Coordinates of C-alpha atoms in Angstrom, one line a residue:
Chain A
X20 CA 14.4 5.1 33.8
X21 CA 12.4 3.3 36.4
X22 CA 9.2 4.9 35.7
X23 CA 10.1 4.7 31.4
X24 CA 10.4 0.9 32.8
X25 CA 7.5 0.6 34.9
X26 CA 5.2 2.2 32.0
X27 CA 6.3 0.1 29.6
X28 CA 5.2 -2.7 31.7
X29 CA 2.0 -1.3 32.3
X30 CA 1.6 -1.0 28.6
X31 CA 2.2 -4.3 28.4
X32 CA -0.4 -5.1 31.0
X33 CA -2.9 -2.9 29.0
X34 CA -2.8 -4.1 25.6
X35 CA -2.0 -7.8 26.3
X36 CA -4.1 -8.9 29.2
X37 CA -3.6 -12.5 28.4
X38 CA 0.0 -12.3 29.2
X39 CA 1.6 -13.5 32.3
X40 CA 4.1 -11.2 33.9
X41 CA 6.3 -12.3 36.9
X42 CA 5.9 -9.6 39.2
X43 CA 9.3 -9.8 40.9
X44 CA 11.0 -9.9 38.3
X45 CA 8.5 -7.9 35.3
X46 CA 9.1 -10.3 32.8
X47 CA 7.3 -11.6 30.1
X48 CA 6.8 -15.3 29.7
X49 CA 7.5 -15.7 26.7
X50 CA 4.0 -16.7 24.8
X51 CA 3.2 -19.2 22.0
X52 CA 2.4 -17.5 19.0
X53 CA -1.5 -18.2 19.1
X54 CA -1.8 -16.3 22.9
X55 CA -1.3 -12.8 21.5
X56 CA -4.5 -11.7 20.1
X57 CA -5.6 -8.2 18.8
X58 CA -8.9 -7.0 19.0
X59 CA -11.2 -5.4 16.5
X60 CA -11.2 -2.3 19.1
X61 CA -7.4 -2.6 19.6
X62 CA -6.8 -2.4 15.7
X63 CA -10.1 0.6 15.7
X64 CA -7.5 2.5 18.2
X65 CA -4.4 1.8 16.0
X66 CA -6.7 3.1 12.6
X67 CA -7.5 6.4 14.5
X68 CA -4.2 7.3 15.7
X69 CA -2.9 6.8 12.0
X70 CA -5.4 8.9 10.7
X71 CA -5.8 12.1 13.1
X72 CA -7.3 15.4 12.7
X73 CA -9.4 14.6 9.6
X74 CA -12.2 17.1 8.2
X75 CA -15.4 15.1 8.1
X76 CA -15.5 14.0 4.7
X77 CA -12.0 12.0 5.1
X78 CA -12.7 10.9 8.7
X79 CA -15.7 9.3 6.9
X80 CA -13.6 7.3 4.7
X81 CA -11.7 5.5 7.3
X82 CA -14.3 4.4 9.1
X83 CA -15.8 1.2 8.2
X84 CA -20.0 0.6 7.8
X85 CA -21.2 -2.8 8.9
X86 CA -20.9 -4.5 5.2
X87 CA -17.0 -3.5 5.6
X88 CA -16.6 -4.8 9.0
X89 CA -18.2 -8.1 8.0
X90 CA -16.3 -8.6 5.4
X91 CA -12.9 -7.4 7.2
X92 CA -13.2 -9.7 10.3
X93 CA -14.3 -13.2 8.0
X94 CA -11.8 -11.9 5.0
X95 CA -14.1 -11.5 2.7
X96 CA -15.5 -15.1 3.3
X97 CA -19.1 -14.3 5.3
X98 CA -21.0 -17.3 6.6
X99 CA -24.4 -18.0 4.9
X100 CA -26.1 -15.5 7.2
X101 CA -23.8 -13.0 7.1
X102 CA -23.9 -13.2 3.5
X103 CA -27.8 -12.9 3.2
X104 CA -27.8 -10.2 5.5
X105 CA -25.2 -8.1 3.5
X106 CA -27.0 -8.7 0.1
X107 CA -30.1 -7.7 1.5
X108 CA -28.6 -4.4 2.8
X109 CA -27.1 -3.9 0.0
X110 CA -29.6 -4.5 -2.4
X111 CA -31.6 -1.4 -0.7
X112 CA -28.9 1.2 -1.3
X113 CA -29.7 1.2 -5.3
X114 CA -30.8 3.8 -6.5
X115 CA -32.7 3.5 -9.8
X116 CA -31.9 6.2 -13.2
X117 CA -35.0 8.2 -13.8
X118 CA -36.8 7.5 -17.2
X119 CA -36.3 3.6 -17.5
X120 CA -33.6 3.4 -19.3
X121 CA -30.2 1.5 -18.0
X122 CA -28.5 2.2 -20.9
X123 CA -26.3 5.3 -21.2
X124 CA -23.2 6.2 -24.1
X125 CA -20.4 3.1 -24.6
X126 CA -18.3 5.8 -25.5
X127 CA -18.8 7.6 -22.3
X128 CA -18.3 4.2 -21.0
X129 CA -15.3 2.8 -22.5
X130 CA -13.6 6.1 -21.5
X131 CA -14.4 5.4 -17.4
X132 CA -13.4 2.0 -18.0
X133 CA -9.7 3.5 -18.6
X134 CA -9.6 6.2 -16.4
X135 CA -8.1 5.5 -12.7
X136 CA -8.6 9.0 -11.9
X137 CA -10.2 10.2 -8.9
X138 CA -10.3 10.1 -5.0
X139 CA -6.9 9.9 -4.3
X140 CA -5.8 12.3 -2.3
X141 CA -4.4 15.3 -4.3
X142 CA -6.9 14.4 -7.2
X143 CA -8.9 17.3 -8.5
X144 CA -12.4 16.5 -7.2
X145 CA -14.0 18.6 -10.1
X146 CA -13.0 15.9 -12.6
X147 CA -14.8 13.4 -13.0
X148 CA -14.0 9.9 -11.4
X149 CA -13.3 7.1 -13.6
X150 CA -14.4 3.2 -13.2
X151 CA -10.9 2.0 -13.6
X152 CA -13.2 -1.3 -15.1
X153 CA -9.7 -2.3 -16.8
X154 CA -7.6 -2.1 -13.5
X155 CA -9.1 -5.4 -13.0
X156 CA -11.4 -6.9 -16.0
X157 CA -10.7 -8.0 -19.9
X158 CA -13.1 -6.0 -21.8
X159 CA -13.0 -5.1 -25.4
X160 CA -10.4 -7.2 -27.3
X161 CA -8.0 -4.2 -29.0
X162 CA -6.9 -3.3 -25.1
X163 CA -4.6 -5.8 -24.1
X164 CA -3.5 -3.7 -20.8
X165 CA -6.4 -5.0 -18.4
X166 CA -5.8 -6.5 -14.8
X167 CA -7.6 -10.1 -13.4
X168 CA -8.6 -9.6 -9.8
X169 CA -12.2 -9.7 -11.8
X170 CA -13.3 -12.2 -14.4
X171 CA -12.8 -11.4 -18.3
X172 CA -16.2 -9.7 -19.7
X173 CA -15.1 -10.1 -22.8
X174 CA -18.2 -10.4 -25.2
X175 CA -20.4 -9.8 -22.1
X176 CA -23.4 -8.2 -24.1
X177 CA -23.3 -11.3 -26.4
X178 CA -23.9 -13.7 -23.1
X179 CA -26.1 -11.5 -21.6
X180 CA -27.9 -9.7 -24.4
X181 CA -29.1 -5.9 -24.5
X182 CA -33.2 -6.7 -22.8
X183 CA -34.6 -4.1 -20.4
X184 CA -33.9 -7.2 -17.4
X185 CA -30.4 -7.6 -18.3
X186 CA -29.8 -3.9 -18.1
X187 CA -30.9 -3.4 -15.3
X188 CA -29.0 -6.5 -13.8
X189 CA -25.8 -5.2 -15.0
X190 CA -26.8 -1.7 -13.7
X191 CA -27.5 -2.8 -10.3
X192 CA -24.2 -5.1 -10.1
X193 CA -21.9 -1.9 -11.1
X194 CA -23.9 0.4 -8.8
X195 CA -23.8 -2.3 -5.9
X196 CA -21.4 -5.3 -6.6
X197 CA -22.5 -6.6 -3.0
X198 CA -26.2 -6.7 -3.5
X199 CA -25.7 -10.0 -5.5
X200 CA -22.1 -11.3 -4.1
X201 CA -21.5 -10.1 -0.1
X202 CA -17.7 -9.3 0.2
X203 CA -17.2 -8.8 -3.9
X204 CA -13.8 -7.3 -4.2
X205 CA -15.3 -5.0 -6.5
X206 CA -16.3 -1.6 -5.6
X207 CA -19.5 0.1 -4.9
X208 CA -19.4 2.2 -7.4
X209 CA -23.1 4.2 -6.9
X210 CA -23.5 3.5 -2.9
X211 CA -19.8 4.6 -2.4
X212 CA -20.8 8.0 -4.9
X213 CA -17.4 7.2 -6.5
X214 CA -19.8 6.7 -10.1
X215 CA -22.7 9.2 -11.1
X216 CA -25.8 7.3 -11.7
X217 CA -25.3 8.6 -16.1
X218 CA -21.7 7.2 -15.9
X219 CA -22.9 3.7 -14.6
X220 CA -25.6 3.7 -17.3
X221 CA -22.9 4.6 -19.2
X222 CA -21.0 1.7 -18.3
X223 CA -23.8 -0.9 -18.6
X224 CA -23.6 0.4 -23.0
X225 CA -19.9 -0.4 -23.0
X226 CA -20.6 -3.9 -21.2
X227 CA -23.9 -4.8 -23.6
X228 CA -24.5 -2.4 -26.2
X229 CA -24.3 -4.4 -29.4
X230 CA -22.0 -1.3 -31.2
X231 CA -19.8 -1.7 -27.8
X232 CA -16.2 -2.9 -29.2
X233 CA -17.1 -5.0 -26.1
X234 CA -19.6 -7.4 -28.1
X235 CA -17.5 -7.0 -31.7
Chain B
X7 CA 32.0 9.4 0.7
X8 CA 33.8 9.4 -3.0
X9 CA 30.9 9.6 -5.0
X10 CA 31.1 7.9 -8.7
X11 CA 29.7 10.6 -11.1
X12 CA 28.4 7.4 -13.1
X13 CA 25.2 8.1 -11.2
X14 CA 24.9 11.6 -12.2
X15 CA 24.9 10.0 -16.1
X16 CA 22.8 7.3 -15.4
X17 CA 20.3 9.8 -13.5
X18 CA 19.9 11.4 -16.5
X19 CA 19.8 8.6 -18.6
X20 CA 16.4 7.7 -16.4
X21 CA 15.1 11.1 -16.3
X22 CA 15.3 11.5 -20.0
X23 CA 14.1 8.7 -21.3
X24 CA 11.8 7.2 -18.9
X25 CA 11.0 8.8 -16.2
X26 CA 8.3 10.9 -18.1
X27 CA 6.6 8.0 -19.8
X28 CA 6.3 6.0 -16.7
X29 CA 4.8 9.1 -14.5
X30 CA 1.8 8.7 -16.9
X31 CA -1.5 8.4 -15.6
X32 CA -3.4 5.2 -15.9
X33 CA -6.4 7.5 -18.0
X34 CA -4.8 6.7 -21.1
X35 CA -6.7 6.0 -24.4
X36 CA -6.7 2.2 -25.3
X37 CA -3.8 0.6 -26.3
X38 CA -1.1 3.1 -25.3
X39 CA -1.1 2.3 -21.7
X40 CA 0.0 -1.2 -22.7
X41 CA 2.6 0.5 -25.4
X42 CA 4.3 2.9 -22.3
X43 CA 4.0 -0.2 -20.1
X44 CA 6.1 -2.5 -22.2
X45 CA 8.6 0.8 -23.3
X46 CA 8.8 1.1 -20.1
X47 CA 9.6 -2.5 -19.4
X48 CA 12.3 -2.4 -22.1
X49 CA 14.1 1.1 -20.7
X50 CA 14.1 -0.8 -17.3
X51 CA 15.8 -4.0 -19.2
X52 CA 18.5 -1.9 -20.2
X53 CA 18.7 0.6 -17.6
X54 CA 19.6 -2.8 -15.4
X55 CA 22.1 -4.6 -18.0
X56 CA 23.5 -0.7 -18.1
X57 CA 24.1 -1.5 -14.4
X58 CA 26.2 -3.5 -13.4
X59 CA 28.4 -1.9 -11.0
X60 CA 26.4 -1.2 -8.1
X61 CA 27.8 2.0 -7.1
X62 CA 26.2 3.6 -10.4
X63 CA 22.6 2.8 -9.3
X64 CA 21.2 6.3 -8.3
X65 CA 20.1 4.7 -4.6
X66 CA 23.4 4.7 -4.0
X67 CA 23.8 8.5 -4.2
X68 CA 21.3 7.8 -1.0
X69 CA 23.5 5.4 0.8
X70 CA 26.5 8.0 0.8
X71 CA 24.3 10.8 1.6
X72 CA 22.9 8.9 4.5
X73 CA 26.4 7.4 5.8
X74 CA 27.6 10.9 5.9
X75 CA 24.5 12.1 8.1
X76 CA 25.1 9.8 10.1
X77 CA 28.2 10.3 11.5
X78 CA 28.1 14.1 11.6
X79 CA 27.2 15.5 14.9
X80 CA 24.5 18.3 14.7
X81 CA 21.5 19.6 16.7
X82 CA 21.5 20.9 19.8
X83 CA 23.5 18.0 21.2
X84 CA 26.4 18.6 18.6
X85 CA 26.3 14.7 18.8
X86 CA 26.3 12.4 15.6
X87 CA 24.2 9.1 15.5
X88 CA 27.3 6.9 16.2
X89 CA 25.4 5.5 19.4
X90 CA 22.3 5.3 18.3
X91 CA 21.5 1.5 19.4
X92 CA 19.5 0.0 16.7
X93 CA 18.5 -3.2 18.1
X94 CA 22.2 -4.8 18.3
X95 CA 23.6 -2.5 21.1
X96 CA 24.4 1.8 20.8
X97 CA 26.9 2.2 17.7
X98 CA 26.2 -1.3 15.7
X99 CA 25.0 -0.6 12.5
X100 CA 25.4 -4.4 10.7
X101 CA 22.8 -6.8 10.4
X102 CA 20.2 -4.2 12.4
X103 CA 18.0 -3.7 9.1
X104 CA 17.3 -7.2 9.1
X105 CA 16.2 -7.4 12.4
X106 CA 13.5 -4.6 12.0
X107 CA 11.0 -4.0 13.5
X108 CA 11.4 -5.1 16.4
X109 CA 10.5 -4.0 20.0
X110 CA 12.4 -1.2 22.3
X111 CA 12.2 -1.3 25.4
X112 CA 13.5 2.4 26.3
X113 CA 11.2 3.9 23.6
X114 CA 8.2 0.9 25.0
X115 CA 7.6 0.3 21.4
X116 CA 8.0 -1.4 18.2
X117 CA 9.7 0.6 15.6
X118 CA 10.9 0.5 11.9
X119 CA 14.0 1.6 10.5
X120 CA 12.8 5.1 9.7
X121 CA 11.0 5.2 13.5
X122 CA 13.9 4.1 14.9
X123 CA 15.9 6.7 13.7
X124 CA 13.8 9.3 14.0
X125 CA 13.8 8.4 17.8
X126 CA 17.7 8.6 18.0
X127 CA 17.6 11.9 16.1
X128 CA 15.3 13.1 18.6
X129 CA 16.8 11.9 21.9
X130 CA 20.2 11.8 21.3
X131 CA 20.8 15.1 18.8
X132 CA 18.3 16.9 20.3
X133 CA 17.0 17.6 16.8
X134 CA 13.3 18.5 16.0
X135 CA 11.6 16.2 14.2
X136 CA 8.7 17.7 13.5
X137 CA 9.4 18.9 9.7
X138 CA 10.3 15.8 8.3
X139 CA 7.9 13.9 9.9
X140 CA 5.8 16.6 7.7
X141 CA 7.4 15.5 4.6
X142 CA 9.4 12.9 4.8
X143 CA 9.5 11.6 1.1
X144 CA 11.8 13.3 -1.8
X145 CA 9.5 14.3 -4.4
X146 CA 9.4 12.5 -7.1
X147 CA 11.5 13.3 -10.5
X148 CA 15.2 13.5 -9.3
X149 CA 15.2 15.0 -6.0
X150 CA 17.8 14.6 -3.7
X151 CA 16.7 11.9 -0.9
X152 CA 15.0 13.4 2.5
X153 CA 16.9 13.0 5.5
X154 CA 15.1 10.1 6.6
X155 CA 15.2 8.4 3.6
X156 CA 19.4 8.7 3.1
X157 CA 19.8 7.5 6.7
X158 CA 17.1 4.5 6.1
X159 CA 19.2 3.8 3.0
X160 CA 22.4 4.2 4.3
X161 CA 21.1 1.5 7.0
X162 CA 19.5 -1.1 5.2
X163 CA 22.0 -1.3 2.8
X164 CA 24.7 -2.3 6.1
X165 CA 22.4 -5.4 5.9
X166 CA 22.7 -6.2 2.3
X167 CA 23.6 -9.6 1.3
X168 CA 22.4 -10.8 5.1
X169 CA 18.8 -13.0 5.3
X170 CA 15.6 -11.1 7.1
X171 CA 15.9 -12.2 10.8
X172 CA 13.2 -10.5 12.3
X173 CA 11.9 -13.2 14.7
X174 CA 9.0 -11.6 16.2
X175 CA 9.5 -13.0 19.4
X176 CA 8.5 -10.5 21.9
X177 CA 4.8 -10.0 22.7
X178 CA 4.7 -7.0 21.9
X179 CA 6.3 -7.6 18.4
X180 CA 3.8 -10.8 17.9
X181 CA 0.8 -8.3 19.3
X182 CA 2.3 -5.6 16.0
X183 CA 2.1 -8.8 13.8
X184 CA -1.4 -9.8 14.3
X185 CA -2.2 -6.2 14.1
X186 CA -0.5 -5.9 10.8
X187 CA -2.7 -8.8 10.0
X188 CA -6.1 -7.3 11.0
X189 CA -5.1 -3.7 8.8
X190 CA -3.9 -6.1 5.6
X191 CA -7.6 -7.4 5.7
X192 CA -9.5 -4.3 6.9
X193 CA -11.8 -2.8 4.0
X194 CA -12.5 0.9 3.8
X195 CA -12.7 4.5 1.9
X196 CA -14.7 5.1 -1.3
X197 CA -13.3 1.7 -3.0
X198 CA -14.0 -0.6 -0.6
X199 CA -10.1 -2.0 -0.7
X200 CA -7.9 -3.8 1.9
X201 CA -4.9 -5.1 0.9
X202 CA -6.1 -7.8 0.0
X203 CA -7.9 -6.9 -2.8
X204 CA -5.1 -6.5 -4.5
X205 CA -2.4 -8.4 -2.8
X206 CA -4.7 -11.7 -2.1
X207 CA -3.9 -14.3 -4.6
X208 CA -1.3 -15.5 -6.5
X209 CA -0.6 -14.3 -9.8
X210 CA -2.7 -11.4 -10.3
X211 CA -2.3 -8.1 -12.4
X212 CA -3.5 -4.7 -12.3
X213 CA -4.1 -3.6 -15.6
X214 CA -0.1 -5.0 -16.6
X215 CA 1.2 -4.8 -12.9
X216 CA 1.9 -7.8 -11.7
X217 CA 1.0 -7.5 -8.0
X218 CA 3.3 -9.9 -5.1
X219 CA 1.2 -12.1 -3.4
X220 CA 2.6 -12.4 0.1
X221 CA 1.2 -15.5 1.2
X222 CA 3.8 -16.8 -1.1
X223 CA 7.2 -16.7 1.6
X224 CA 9.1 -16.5 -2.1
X225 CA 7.1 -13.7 -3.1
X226 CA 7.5 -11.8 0.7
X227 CA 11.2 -12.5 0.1
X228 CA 11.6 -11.1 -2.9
X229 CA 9.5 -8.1 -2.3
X230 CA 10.6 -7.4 1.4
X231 CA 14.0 -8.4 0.6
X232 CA 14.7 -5.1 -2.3
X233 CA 13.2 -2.6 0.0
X234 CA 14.6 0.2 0.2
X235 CA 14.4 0.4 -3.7
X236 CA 15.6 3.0 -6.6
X237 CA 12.2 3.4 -8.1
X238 CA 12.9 4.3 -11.6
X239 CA 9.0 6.1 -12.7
X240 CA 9.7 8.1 -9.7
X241 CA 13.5 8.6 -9.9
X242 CA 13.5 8.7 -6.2
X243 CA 15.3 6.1 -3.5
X244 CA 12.0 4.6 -2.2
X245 CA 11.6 3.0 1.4
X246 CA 8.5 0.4 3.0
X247 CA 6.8 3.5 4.6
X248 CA 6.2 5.0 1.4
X249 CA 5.3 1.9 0.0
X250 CA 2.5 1.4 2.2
X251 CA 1.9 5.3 2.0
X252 CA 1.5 4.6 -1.8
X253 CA -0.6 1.7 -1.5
X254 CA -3.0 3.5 0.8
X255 CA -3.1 6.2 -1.3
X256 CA -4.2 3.6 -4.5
X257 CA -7.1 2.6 -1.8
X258 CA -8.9 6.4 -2.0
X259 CA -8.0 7.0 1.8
X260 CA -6.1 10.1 3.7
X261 CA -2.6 10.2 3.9
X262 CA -1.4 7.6 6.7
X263 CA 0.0 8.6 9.7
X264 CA 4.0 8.5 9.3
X265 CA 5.8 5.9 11.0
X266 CA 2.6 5.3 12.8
X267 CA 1.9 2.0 14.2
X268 CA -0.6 1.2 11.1
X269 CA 2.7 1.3 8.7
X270 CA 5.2 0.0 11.3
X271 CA 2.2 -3.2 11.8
X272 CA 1.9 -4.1 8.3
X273 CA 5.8 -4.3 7.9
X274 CA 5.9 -6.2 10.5
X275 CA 3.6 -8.6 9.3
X276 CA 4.9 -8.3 5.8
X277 CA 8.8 -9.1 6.9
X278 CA 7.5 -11.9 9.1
X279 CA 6.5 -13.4 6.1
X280 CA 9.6 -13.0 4.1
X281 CA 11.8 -14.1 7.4
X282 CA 15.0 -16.0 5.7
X283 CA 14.8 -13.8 2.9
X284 CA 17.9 -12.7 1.3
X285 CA 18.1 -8.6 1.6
X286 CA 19.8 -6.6 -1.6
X287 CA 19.3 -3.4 -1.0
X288 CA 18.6 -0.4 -2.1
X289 CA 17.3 -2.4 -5.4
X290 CA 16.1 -0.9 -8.6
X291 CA 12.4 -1.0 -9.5
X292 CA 10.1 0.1 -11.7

């Protein structure tokens, strides 16, 4: 009992230095709320004791790059510098489709906007991942089952036209969201491999082709 | 444990009409997601009105299973869970839910209902934990609550109708609070998601799912309150761990550690928020 005692007190010691112990006694003084802090190590050490005894590929996922541990530690709200620094970070991880063309099938397209499927554990990893665009954007107007942690893109091809420049815009936001916002809620579809580079283009035709129930 | 076979009907009055529908995945072609969402809406309308004595919802079956449990002595110690000391003192069961987590002192931790008990089960039964810690969710589809979850059930519901009253107060329980905080924000696995994406402003959908925004101490009530919960698309009695397992499954990552401090932190954080809250449990959800 004494030693169950004396360990917890050391754990105490341990994990909250700032605390004042009476060491007569071993008690706490009681702290005001703001004393107790938690460091980005401390919660590092909590992350890898949930998450133990991974093969490589899933050990990868719960670690976090720089970009992630930016945008964890300011919650998603980077100062100026920060903010620069991410975009241009980003910005270097897209990878450009082969032939010129940002444009792919809307069909293909409108099909990954639906599908959630993919990368959860248990998924089969030979089908292919979906965009789950609709999880979080309006899109075309027939599907009125879409979510709003993103804007509506409703008509986006009509706003932003079809050009080779706007193309490649929208191709470069869906492969990298945080090459142009740092901290964008949305995923990195082509840097995180969760998109092929044909399904992207294939969502940029959905977004802007003029046939795209998108733009109708 | 007189168990009303109303359950039994209303069981498979879920599993026959929506269970099926609602275990649909998302990858739908358009329009008929938004159909089986508002079917699925309507079957959960009636499924509540049908309802109205509480001992016919199914998470009930749960609560009976779990009472029994826990006042049968087995493992090597032949002893039942009568004095395990839940926060209140060795035996009291009333009002303990709603003072979970919180910190103790002979285990030097902070602990959840479901790691609480597991702790009990271990050092006073004597009982191996090690294959329900394995798999300790029912599947989903109508199978009989785990262990862990009938003795969770049968515990939060002995602080139904009483207000959250998990103060926090020890360091150690603030120190699991700010760590719950840190995890809710921390971004990782092939989506880039925290919990925040999804859980970080008020009034947001995912496709038709609304999503609680816990920043909202009506919203944390509400939510925090009706866990554990009948969960009607998976006709299985549903607790916080697998709440927060499901959640971090959503987010593309490995399976999280059971009753590790990760789940045990972000409850913590999450009940904080809902302190005051009225509890009414085990609910019925979607």
């Amino acid at each position: 009992m004494i030693v169950r005692l004396l360990a917890a007190a050391a754990a105490v010691l341990i994990v909250s230095p700032a605390l004042a112990v009476d060491a007569k006694t071993g008690s706490v003084a009681k702290p005001a709320a703001s004393d107790v802090t938690v460091t980005p190590e401390e919660v590092e050490k909590a992350v890898a004791a949930a998450w133990k005894n991974l093969p490589e590929d899933l050990a990868a996922r719960v670690e976090q790059d720089e970009t992630m541990k930016v945008c964890s530690l300011t919650r998603n709200q980077p100062s100026e510098a920060q903010a620069a620094a991410i975009m241009a970070r980003e910005r270097k991880t897209i990878v450009h489709p082969e032939g010129g063309s940002f444009m792919g099938d809307w069909k293909m397209g409108e099909k990954l906007s639906l599908s959630g499927y993919g990368g959860r554990m248990g998924d089969d990893p030979k089908r292919a991942n979906g965009g789950n665009c609709y999880a979080c954007h309006q899109l075309a107007p027939s599907e009125i089952s879409y979510g709003t942690l993103g804007p509506s893109l409703l008509g986006y091809g009509k706003l932003k036209g079809h050009d080779l420049p706007a193309q490649k815009e929208v191709y470069e936001r869906i492969y990298n969201a945080q090459s142009v916002y740092a901290c964008s809620n949305m995923p990195r579809f082509g840097h995180n491999g969760f998109l092929t580079i044909d399904q992207i283009k294939d969502a940029v035709a959905f977004l802007l082709d003029p046939e795209s129930p998108v733009n109708k | 444990m007189a168990l009303k076979p109303t359950w039994l009907v209303a069981l498979a009055f879920v599993l026959a009409t929506t269970g099926g529908a609602l275990a649909q995945s998302p990858a739908t072609t358009p329009g008929t997601q938004a159909a089986a969402d508002s079917d699925a809406d309507k079957m959960l309308e009636k499924y509540r009105e049908m309802i109205s004595d509480p001992m016919s919802n199914p998470g009930y079956l749960a609560v009976d299973t779990g009472e029994l449990l826990w006042a049968t002595a087995r493992g090597p110690n032949n002893v039942s869970l009568e004095t395990c000391d839940l926060g209140k003192g060795p035996g009291v069961v009333d009002g303990a839910y709603a003072e979970m987590p919180r910190w103790f002192a002979d285990a030097g931790r902070v602990m959840d209902a479901e790691s609480r008990i597991l702790w009990c089960m271990e050092n006073i039964q004597g009982l191996d934990t090690t294959a329900l810690r394995k798999k300790p969710f029912a599947s989903s589809g109508g199978n009989p609550a785990t262990e862990i979850e009938a003795l969770v059930a049968f515990v939060a519901n002995k602080s139904s109708g009483m207000t959250y009253e998990a103060k926090m107060e020890h360091p150690e329980e603030q120190r699991m609070v700010k760590l719950g905080e840190a995890l809710f924000y921390r971004r990782s696995s092939i989506n880039d998601f925290s919990c925040q994406t999804c859980h970080g402003q008020a009034g947001q959908r995912i496709r038709l799912q609304n999503l609680p925004f816990f920043d909202d101490p009506k919203a944390a009530q509400a939510t925090m309150g009706t866990w554990p919960t009948y969960r009607v698309s998976q006709a299985s009695l549903r607790t916080m761990q697998h709440r927060i397992y499901d959640c971090y499954w959503q987010m593309r990552m490995p399976t999280v550690g059971y009753a590790s401090d990760v789940t045990i932190a972000l409850a913590a954080y999450l009940t904080k928020k809902a302190e005051g809250g009225t509890i009414e449990v085990p609910s019925i959800k979607r």
